[in-house]
Amino acid sequence: MRDRPHIAVIGPAAPSPEEAARAFEVGELLARAGAVIVCGGGSGVMEEACRGAKAAAPKKTVTIGILPGTDRSASNPFVDVAIPTGLGELRNGLVVRAADALIAVGGAFGTLSEIAFALKAGKRVVGLGTWELSRAGETDATILVAHDPADAVAFALAAP
Amino acid sequence: MRDRPHIAVIGPAAPSPEEAARAFEVGELLARAGAVIVCGGGSGVMEEACRGAKAAAPKKTVTIGILPGTDRSASNPFVDVAIPTGLGELRNGLVVRAADALIAVGGAFGTLSEIAFALKAGKRVVGLGTWELSRAGETDATILVAHDPADAVAFALAAP
Amino acid sequence: MRDRPHIAVIGPAAPSPEEAARAFEVGELLARAGAVIVCGGGSGVMEEACRGAKAAAPKKTVTIGILPGTDRSASNPFVDVAIPTGLGELRNGLVVRAADALIAVGGAFGTLSEIAFALKAGKRVVGLGTWELSRAGETDATILVAHDPADAVAFALAAP
Amino acid sequence: MRDRPHIAVIGPAAPSPEEAARAFEVGELLARAGAVIVCGGGSGVMEEACRGAKAAAPKKTVTIGILPGTDRSASNPFVDVAIPTGLGELRNGLVVRAADALIAVGGAFGTLSEIAFALKAGKRVVGLGTWELSRAGETDATILVAHDPADAVAFALAAP
């Protein structure tokens, strides 16, 4: 299992309906491709990605939730392996460390911290309607822009 | 899977042959009892417990390794879910947070830190040839002393 | 000392000459205003801010460096209190937690992670030539844009 | 300041009167010797050590408190530099990383975790009425036993 690609799906706990639907589809496609799903273990985008994975491949998929608190049972019900950290928002960094690549669906400030850690670590970040970064008026093109879930999953799983 | 008991097996990376054999047997017994095995992901006691679990129940057992470094592939080969933390020895605290109870087989100073965190958090710690604690000449009896792996597993899985 | 404002100065370890000069001036102004300077303890913007503070108010200023490694002596020489964490890039979150407000001078991905954590925690972030954020083509105006170091320090120290 | 010895004083938040008096005296002696005092920032032994240091050398002493929570103002009033971590009990590991040597005055399980981390890292630990460790009935002599605060401070400050 350890040798399968580990893809983090990151995004807000309170997504729009469109973001939720995209996260679900990302989860389905990752599960069908045999990826292990990593997330922050909470609701919203995190839960939808896990729920999609479980719907698509209930037996073979593994979903990992890395939680801010110390209570394993606080994870969403589609998480198989819940890691309670007690680190608060700092657990975002562990989500990044556990993943080979990340797909950001929407995004609030917590998601932005995960994107930043991942780019700092040189990991691939694929965005589906997420943050756009610029400096001095120039767009930073480091986040790969996907147009739909299939695109996003293909980018995330492409050989580095 | 999240609802199954999560038992950490802790102990030295360089155990004696007797400690290694006991860790293997602890892993076997935990796996047969349906427990999820949590460990620090390294060699020695950690690896033997995971190896025992995989030998006893190759399909249904899940082994979680919470690693000090940032590289998932550094875990022992019997770890299913490897969580690279980059926290160094501080990851010992996450091993404790991920577990409902702990079994210490032998023990060096890293093991002692896990025992201490677990006792601080009010979690059950079972010892098989591990540290004995005293203060002002009086033995502290908080660590439950087991005489063999079967004892240890029974104590760890007993209702709290 | 604990009751004085704690302001983090964040930015790249390899700044442009203009960024370095601005960080130095930010440090000077914060020190004259009686602030405690918090930083990541490294070189570049972090070092220039501490150096500026020490130049402006050598006796009364306190500079805190929260380091990624475990060796206190790796901090820049203008850090008074060096806290070695061994957390790697995750220490960025501790820089944010130690500060009441943050001033970002320039910025690479590590700086972006600090900005994100701070905004998530509801702390004031002032930018001097740092990241600009947008989503769906709309600029996010949460980072306060300063035009020069005096502006930045005034924004950071303004009552919340 | 960074080049002065950094000595952690560790022990329970609810000490006996004798432990409190010893922690106060350890703080006094460390301050007179020019050491920086590191602690967990809380009450009891931590507060008494800081209070003793401030009583003995109010101007030159620096006391660092590394806190479990995220609120700087929760530290005891004799802490100069408060580092709120939000790591909970895991901050015990940061207390150890910030220190060159440690003096344990009394001790509960949190103190034991600090002792264990320090011994694992090869740092000197001096005990004043703290835990005694044994394995298989044999005493572990790694903790240096001091008979009074003067002894403890002398051991902690001795060249490694």
XYZ file of C-alpha atoms in Angstrom:
640
model
C 0.000 0.000 0.000
C 2.943 2.210 0.868
C 4.129 2.027 -2.744
C 0.883 3.299 -4.252
C 0.730 7.002 -5.059
C -0.435 9.052 -2.077
C -2.452 12.041 -3.255
C -3.734 14.697 -0.853
C -7.072 16.308 -1.609
C -7.217 19.672 0.118
C -9.886 22.336 0.326
C -12.377 24.048 2.590
C -14.528 22.415 5.260
C -17.445 24.499 3.966
C -17.251 24.250 0.165
C -19.706 25.461 -2.449
C -21.919 22.763 -3.975
C -19.752 22.805 -7.096
C -16.582 22.355 -5.076
C -18.166 19.500 -3.154
C -19.167 17.751 -6.370
C -15.687 18.179 -7.807
C -14.062 16.812 -4.641
C -16.338 13.773 -4.793
C -15.361 13.143 -8.408
C -11.676 13.625 -7.664
C -12.020 10.997 -4.930
C -13.737 8.577 -7.284
C -11.092 8.952 -9.973
C -8.179 8.663 -7.562
C -9.668 5.512 -6.051
C -10.171 3.919 -9.461
C -6.550 4.724 -10.286
C -5.395 2.934 -7.149
C -4.197 5.982 -5.255
C -4.199 6.302 -1.489
C -6.182 9.415 -0.505
C -4.676 11.719 2.105
C -6.643 14.564 3.668
C -7.077 16.605 6.812
C -9.827 14.264 7.990
C -12.529 16.904 8.333
C -15.735 17.730 6.528
C -16.416 19.491 3.220
C -13.864 18.860 0.483
C -12.033 16.370 2.713
C -15.145 14.317 3.377
C -16.401 14.455 -0.201
C -13.103 13.179 -1.570
C -13.135 10.257 0.871
C -16.807 9.575 0.193
C -16.187 9.532 -3.549
C -13.278 7.150 -3.119
C -15.339 4.781 -1.010
C -18.216 4.903 -3.506
C -15.935 4.066 -6.418
C -13.776 1.368 -4.878
C -15.074 0.462 -1.441
C -12.666 -2.374 -0.781
C -9.363 -1.420 -2.231
C -9.259 2.260 -1.409
C -7.493 3.549 1.650
C -8.290 7.013 2.966
C -6.017 8.671 5.520
C -7.177 11.600 7.644
C -4.601 13.624 9.549
C -6.571 15.436 12.225
C -5.937 18.709 14.086
C -7.256 17.393 17.396
C -6.428 14.431 19.609
C -9.663 12.482 19.119
C -9.649 9.858 16.375
C -13.420 9.672 16.274
C -13.674 13.296 15.137
C -12.704 12.367 11.572
C -15.269 12.167 8.831
C -16.888 8.719 8.520
C -15.163 7.888 5.209
C -11.674 8.013 6.705
C -10.131 4.566 7.208
C -6.970 5.557 9.010
C -7.337 8.550 11.319
C -4.196 10.069 12.771
C -5.037 12.495 15.582
C -2.147 14.932 15.968
C -3.145 17.573 18.504
C -1.119 20.048 16.420
C -4.032 22.270 15.406
C -3.548 23.918 12.013
C 0.079 22.801 11.990
C -1.197 19.401 10.974
C -1.552 20.899 7.509
C 2.178 20.421 7.162
C 1.825 16.720 7.927
C -0.855 16.342 5.258
C 1.707 17.708 2.799
C 4.501 15.474 4.088
C 2.297 12.389 3.716
C 1.501 13.127 0.068
C 3.367 12.746 -3.218
C 1.208 15.380 -4.910
C -1.801 17.502 -3.948
C -5.081 18.505 -5.569
C -6.625 21.716 -4.197
C -10.387 22.001 -4.769
C -11.415 25.543 -3.920
C -9.531 26.823 -0.969
C -9.507 29.027 2.069
C -6.477 30.078 4.121
C -5.828 26.608 5.525
C -5.647 25.254 1.996
C -3.274 28.063 1.099
C -0.922 26.971 3.878
C -0.900 23.451 2.451
C -0.233 24.746 -1.058
C 2.631 26.847 0.264
C 4.237 23.976 2.183
C 3.911 21.690 -0.818
C 5.464 24.169 -3.247
C 8.251 24.825 -0.745
C 8.909 21.073 -0.614
C 8.900 20.849 -4.414
C 5.745 18.740 -4.567
C 3.287 19.006 -7.411
C 0.156 21.042 -6.664
C -2.840 20.881 -8.981
C -5.574 23.483 -8.564
C -9.269 23.180 -9.375
C -10.658 26.640 -8.765
C -8.154 27.398 -6.046
C -5.861 30.308 -5.189
C -4.009 32.209 -7.879
C -0.695 33.644 -6.793
C 1.145 36.654 -8.109
C 4.015 38.868 -7.060
C 4.692 42.400 -8.275
C 1.786 41.983 -10.652
C 3.266 38.874 -12.260
C 1.390 35.605 -12.035
C 3.199 32.721 -10.396
C 2.546 29.666 -12.520
C 3.771 27.019 -10.101
C 0.292 25.701 -9.314
C -0.892 23.559 -12.219
C -4.361 24.691 -13.290
C -6.813 21.868 -14.020
C -10.118 22.413 -15.765
C -12.013 19.462 -14.363
C -11.523 16.535 -11.965
C -10.238 14.196 -14.679
C -7.593 16.720 -15.635
C -6.646 17.242 -12.006
C -6.221 13.553 -11.298
C -4.231 13.008 -14.485
C -1.859 15.881 -13.576
C -1.468 14.643 -10.015
C -0.656 11.100 -11.072
C 1.673 11.978 -13.964
C 5.235 10.821 -13.393
C 7.186 13.600 -11.666
C -11.315 0.363 10.683
C -11.310 3.512 12.759
C -13.534 1.808 15.312
C -11.197 -1.120 15.897
C -8.832 -0.842 18.877
C -5.590 0.900 17.975
C -2.722 -0.529 19.990
C 0.794 0.881 19.811
C 3.707 -1.511 20.122
C 6.755 0.422 21.288
C 10.314 -0.591 21.983
C 13.898 -0.336 20.819
C 15.114 -0.400 17.230
C 17.882 -2.759 18.355
C 16.173 -5.284 20.636
C 17.558 -8.455 22.177
C 16.524 -11.707 20.447
C 14.024 -12.350 23.242
C 12.494 -8.885 22.870
C 12.247 -9.379 19.109
C 10.466 -12.701 19.554
C 8.042 -11.190 22.045
C 7.281 -8.258 19.762
C 6.563 -10.670 16.903
C 4.172 -12.629 19.093
C 2.477 -9.468 20.353
C 1.911 -8.486 16.721
C 0.436 -11.905 15.905
C -1.946 -11.828 18.835
C -3.063 -8.255 18.221
C -3.748 -9.032 14.564
C -5.799 -12.109 15.421
C -7.792 -9.998 17.849
C -8.590 -7.499 15.103
C -6.533 -4.614 16.447
C -4.910 -1.945 14.305
C -1.176 -1.867 15.071
C 0.447 1.529 15.567
C 4.211 1.954 15.804
C 7.050 4.324 15.067
C 7.608 2.678 11.693
C 11.223 1.711 12.270
C 13.123 -1.519 12.755
C 13.517 -3.797 15.787
C 10.468 -4.081 18.018
C 8.452 -1.929 15.611
C 9.237 -4.113 12.622
C 8.777 -7.407 14.473
C 5.328 -6.398 15.703
C 4.261 -5.469 12.165
C 5.828 -8.631 10.735
C 4.017 -10.768 13.291
C 0.729 -9.083 12.494
C 1.176 -9.633 8.771
C 2.121 -13.280 9.337
C -0.958 -13.923 11.457
C -3.597 -12.068 9.473
C -2.119 -10.825 6.212
C -5.347 -9.473 4.796
C -7.286 -7.947 7.595
C -4.505 -6.379 9.604
C -3.574 -2.755 9.231
C -0.205 -1.527 10.458
C 0.463 2.196 10.847
C 3.992 3.588 11.078
C 4.495 7.166 12.243
C 7.974 8.086 11.090
C 10.502 10.608 12.398
C 11.682 11.645 8.932
C 9.979 12.988 5.828
C 10.449 9.960 3.575
C 7.621 7.421 3.513
C 9.827 4.729 2.043
C 12.034 4.681 5.135
C 9.449 2.684 7.085
C 9.870 -1.011 7.702
C 8.401 -3.193 4.913
C 5.512 -4.478 7.059
C 3.989 -1.030 7.524
C 0.848 -0.484 5.452
C 0.235 3.163 6.179
C 3.376 5.229 6.639
C 3.012 8.767 7.958
C 6.259 10.707 7.547
C 6.257 13.556 10.051
C 9.646 15.261 9.903
C 9.316 15.854 13.652
C 12.258 13.694 14.712
C 11.818 12.129 18.141
C 8.784 14.332 18.763
C 6.874 11.900 16.597
C 6.816 9.663 19.658
C 4.031 11.875 20.947
C 2.008 11.217 17.789
C 2.412 7.458 18.197
C 0.838 7.870 21.629
C -1.953 10.119 20.345
C -2.839 7.574 17.649
C -3.202 4.715 20.136
C -5.851 3.656 22.637
C -3.341 1.669 24.694
C 0.364 0.798 24.380
C 2.495 -2.311 24.852
C 6.175 -1.636 25.614
C 8.494 -4.514 24.752
C 11.883 -3.758 26.273
C 12.674 -0.119 26.013
C 15.321 2.524 25.631
C 14.913 6.268 26.202
C 12.652 6.799 23.195
C 10.303 4.162 24.556
C 10.409 5.875 27.926
C 9.239 9.119 26.327
C 6.277 7.295 24.805
C 5.435 5.656 28.130
C 5.568 9.047 29.832
C 3.322 10.747 27.265
C 0.838 7.894 27.460
C 0.666 7.912 31.254
C 0.298 11.706 31.192
C -2.632 11.306 28.788
C -4.191 8.632 31.013
C -3.722 5.844 28.464
C -3.077 2.281 29.514
C 0.553 1.165 29.241
C 1.453 -2.513 29.453
C 5.105 -3.449 29.950
C 6.896 -6.614 28.871
C 10.364 -6.294 30.329
C 10.332 -2.511 30.096
C 11.205 0.362 32.408
C 10.351 0.244 36.104
C 9.682 3.630 37.637
C 10.104 4.732 41.223
C 10.221 7.978 43.171
C 11.787 8.454 46.596
C 12.413 4.737 46.703
C 8.755 3.861 46.118
C 7.780 1.923 43.045
C 5.289 3.580 40.722
C 2.798 0.915 39.699
C 1.136 2.768 36.841
C 2.685 0.593 34.138
C 0.870 -2.747 34.057
C 3.411 -5.571 34.181
C 2.719 -8.444 31.795
C 4.498 -11.765 32.009
C 4.182 -12.850 28.413
C 2.773 -11.602 25.104
C -0.647 -13.176 25.692
C -0.927 -11.372 29.009
C 0.193 -8.124 27.453
C -2.337 -8.267 24.644
C -5.135 -9.209 27.029
C -4.311 -6.256 29.298
C -4.072 -3.860 26.369
C -7.400 -4.916 24.922
C -9.328 -5.090 28.215
C -12.162 -2.612 28.429
C -10.883 0.605 30.028
C 8.593 42.053 27.936
C 5.764 39.625 27.358
C 3.301 42.522 27.248
C 5.101 44.404 24.470
C 3.785 43.849 20.953
C 5.409 40.854 19.269
C 5.758 41.455 15.548
C 7.059 38.805 13.173
C 9.137 39.901 10.206
C 8.964 37.240 7.518
C 10.547 36.926 4.117
C 13.108 35.077 2.044
C 16.543 33.936 3.171
C 17.898 35.229 -0.138
C 16.248 38.628 -0.636
C 16.925 41.264 -3.270
C 19.024 44.241 -2.105
C 15.860 46.337 -1.917
C 14.079 43.734 0.211
C 17.100 43.500 2.506
C 17.166 47.274 2.970
C 13.445 47.348 3.720
C 13.750 44.537 6.251
C 16.568 46.412 7.996
C 14.432 49.538 8.197
C 11.412 47.595 9.437
C 13.625 46.199 12.212
C 14.856 49.668 13.155
C 11.368 51.101 13.337
C 9.934 48.194 15.295
C 12.774 48.404 17.811
C 12.295 52.130 18.303
C 8.603 51.486 18.884
C 9.432 48.984 21.615
C 8.256 45.864 19.791
C 9.709 42.413 20.298
C 10.887 41.071 16.935
C 9.977 37.487 16.056
C 11.461 35.710 13.042
C 12.516 32.346 11.715
C 16.061 32.945 12.926
C 17.754 32.535 9.540
C 19.525 34.812 7.097
C 18.210 37.336 4.569
C 15.080 39.208 5.610
C 15.155 37.542 9.039
C 18.720 38.608 9.715
C 18.303 42.126 8.327
C 15.281 42.790 10.533
C 17.191 41.647 13.626
C 20.289 43.606 12.580
C 18.215 46.756 12.082
C 16.606 46.323 15.487
C 19.957 45.892 17.182
C 21.371 48.942 15.378
C 18.459 51.125 16.440
C 18.039 50.046 20.052
C 20.832 47.705 21.042
C 19.886 47.385 24.682
C 16.164 47.345 24.893
C 15.305 45.296 21.840
C 14.664 41.597 22.047
C 14.850 39.455 18.932
C 13.452 35.938 18.918
C 14.454 33.376 16.298
C 12.396 30.207 15.948
C 14.653 27.800 14.094
C 13.886 24.827 11.833
C 16.774 22.727 13.155
C 17.871 21.550 16.578
C 21.039 23.644 16.900
C 20.683 26.985 18.659
C 23.944 28.271 17.251
C 22.598 28.103 13.685
C 20.586 31.285 14.183
C 21.719 34.574 12.720
C 24.014 36.533 15.052
C 21.430 39.239 15.804
C 19.006 36.817 17.439
C 18.907 37.108 21.228
C 16.644 34.209 22.028
C 17.022 31.237 19.720
C 14.438 28.463 19.945
C 15.592 25.386 18.038
C 12.531 23.325 17.143
C 13.625 20.454 14.920
C 10.294 20.815 13.109
C 11.718 21.834 9.733
C 9.415 24.112 7.759
C 6.620 23.427 10.228
C 8.320 25.901 12.529
C 6.749 28.560 10.318
C 3.540 27.897 12.199
C 5.274 28.622 15.500
C 6.589 31.940 14.176
C 2.974 32.860 13.497
C 1.762 31.653 16.899
C 4.430 33.737 18.653
C 3.395 36.952 16.905
C 0.557 39.423 17.314
C 0.920 40.664 13.734
C 3.282 39.972 10.818
C 5.136 42.038 8.244
C 6.070 40.185 5.054
C 8.986 41.714 3.141
C 9.149 40.049 -0.253
C 8.351 36.406 -0.011
C 8.915 32.939 -1.310
C 6.833 29.839 -0.564
C 7.895 29.612 3.078
C 6.696 33.170 3.598
C 3.440 32.253 1.902
C 2.895 29.459 4.418
C 3.344 31.949 7.255
C 0.942 34.406 5.646
C -1.624 31.651 5.228
C -1.355 30.463 8.839
C -1.619 34.018 10.102
C -4.686 34.840 8.027
C -6.263 31.549 9.115
C -5.646 32.546 12.745
C -7.136 35.991 12.147
C -3.840 37.819 12.686
C -2.975 40.997 10.853
C -0.584 40.556 7.910
C 1.091 43.572 6.341
C 2.838 43.121 2.989
C 5.775 45.043 1.578
C 6.186 43.726 -1.944
C 4.911 40.290 -1.020
C 2.415 37.828 -2.466
C -0.850 38.999 -3.970
C -3.683 36.531 -3.661
C -6.718 36.086 -5.845
C -9.427 33.525 -6.436
C -11.548 33.164 -9.549
C -9.894 36.292 -10.850
C -10.903 38.365 -7.833
C -8.221 39.865 -5.646
C -8.238 38.868 -1.997
C -7.623 42.027 0.013
C -6.895 40.429 3.352
C -3.183 41.237 3.275
C -2.702 44.937 4.078
C -0.500 46.519 1.424
C 2.157 48.894 2.768
C 4.120 51.250 0.568
C 7.217 51.613 2.708
C 8.653 50.352 6.007
C 7.135 53.204 8.036
C 3.704 52.349 6.679
C 4.217 48.677 7.366
C 5.252 49.211 10.971
C 2.384 51.617 11.589
C -0.126 49.101 10.204
C 1.360 46.260 12.216
C 1.294 48.199 15.477
C -2.155 49.742 15.033
C -4.654 48.594 17.637
C -6.473 45.519 16.343
C 22.630 35.866 25.200
C 22.522 32.916 22.832
C 26.017 31.919 23.975
C 25.112 31.723 27.659
C 24.227 28.267 28.996
C 20.537 27.480 28.587
C 19.335 25.324 31.458
C 15.821 23.923 31.614
C 14.165 23.597 35.000
C 11.451 20.972 34.776
C 8.974 19.634 37.293
C 5.328 19.491 38.283
C 2.816 22.326 38.094
C 1.621 21.300 41.566
C 4.802 20.689 43.590
C 5.205 20.003 47.286
C 6.355 22.981 49.385
C 9.846 21.475 49.507
C 9.970 21.069 45.725
C 8.776 24.651 45.278
C 11.491 25.949 47.593
C 14.147 23.949 45.774
C 12.973 25.193 42.374
C 13.140 28.777 43.633
C 16.700 28.246 44.842
C 17.729 26.540 41.590
C 16.420 29.600 39.745
C 18.377 31.962 41.987
C 21.611 30.053 41.541
C 21.240 29.698 37.798
C 20.541 33.411 37.448
C 23.595 34.353 39.507
C 25.673 32.061 37.314
C 24.471 33.870 34.200
C 22.382 31.047 32.767
C 19.308 31.517 30.623
C 16.380 29.682 32.257
C 14.168 27.566 30.018
C 10.901 26.068 31.223
C 7.444 25.033 30.135
C 6.076 28.434 31.140
C 3.491 27.156 33.609
C 3.040 27.282 37.348
C 4.629 25.287 40.172
C 8.258 24.318 39.622
C 8.342 26.315 36.379
C 7.100 29.492 38.026
C 9.253 29.128 41.145
C 12.412 28.732 39.078
C 11.593 31.870 37.086
C 10.615 33.763 40.234
C 13.872 32.792 41.919
C 15.860 33.910 38.898
C 14.101 37.263 38.807
C 14.628 37.747 42.553
C 18.338 37.027 42.287
C 19.211 38.943 39.145
C 16.236 40.959 37.960
C 17.993 42.737 35.132
C 20.362 40.315 33.560
C 18.344 37.121 33.745
C 16.299 35.903 30.836
C 13.549 33.363 31.388
C 12.012 31.510 28.453
C 8.655 29.762 28.705
C 7.628 27.324 25.974
C 3.884 26.980 26.344
C 1.486 24.177 25.422
C -1.262 26.529 24.257
C -1.485 29.333 21.720
C -1.920 32.234 24.128
C 1.254 34.040 25.206
C -0.438 35.617 28.192
C -1.046 32.208 29.794
C 2.582 31.975 30.916
C 3.578 32.574 34.509
C 4.358 36.259 35.261
C 8.117 35.677 35.655
C 8.587 34.521 32.061
C 10.265 37.126 29.853
C 9.995 35.387 26.514
C 6.855 33.315 26.077
C 6.650 31.013 23.063
C 3.107 29.729 22.583
C 3.289 26.504 20.575
C -0.195 25.018 20.419
C 1.461 21.587 20.538
C 0.002 20.508 23.889
C 2.256 18.144 25.818
C 4.463 17.750 22.745
C 5.952 21.107 23.661
C 7.924 19.178 26.273
C 10.192 18.107 23.434
C 10.831 21.746 22.522
C 11.777 22.570 26.113
C 14.431 19.858 25.806
C 15.626 21.061 22.407
C 16.032 24.613 23.728
C 18.239 23.510 26.645
C 21.865 22.467 27.008
C 21.143 20.578 30.229
C 18.106 20.033 32.469
C 17.390 20.049 36.196
C 14.346 18.022 37.268
C 12.861 19.089 40.594
C 10.349 16.453 41.645
C 8.451 15.162 38.686
C 5.241 13.788 37.349
C 4.692 12.101 33.975
C 5.238 15.273 31.936
C 8.609 15.699 33.596
C 9.389 12.074 32.821
C 8.767 12.732 29.122
C 11.235 15.610 29.226
C 13.823 13.474 31.015
C 13.381 10.736 28.419
C 13.744 13.107 25.445
C 16.821 14.683 27.009
C 18.525 11.362 27.701
C 17.675 10.212 24.178
C 19.327 13.370 22.825
C 22.385 12.799 25.017
C 21.762 15.889 27.140
C 22.718 15.994 30.802
C 19.834 15.529 33.231
C 20.257 16.350 36.908
C 17.604 15.134 39.334
C 16.561 16.652 42.657
C 14.085 14.197 44.101
C 12.887 13.099 40.687
C 12.215 9.758 38.986
C 14.484 6.791 39.493
C 14.691 4.439 36.534
C 15.461 0.761 36.475
C 15.175 -2.121 34.061
C 15.099 -5.818 34.970
C 15.721 -4.789 38.553
C 18.897 -2.881 37.710
C 19.062 0.828 38.386
C 19.760 3.072 35.417
C 22.299 5.640 36.539
C 21.980 8.047 33.622
C 20.191 10.737 35.625
C 22.716 12.528 37.824
C 21.431 12.626 41.397
C 21.908 15.959 43.177
C 21.465 16.372 46.905
C 20.592 20.049 46.983
C 20.062 22.984 44.596
C 23.718 24.041 44.728
C 24.776 20.558 43.682
C 22.191 20.460 40.935
C 23.259 23.766 39.430
C 26.937 22.828 39.630
C 26.279 19.545 37.821
C 24.128 21.229 35.179
C 26.711 23.900 34.440
C 29.776 21.618 34.479
C 31.550 21.416 31.150
C 30.125 18.486 29.191
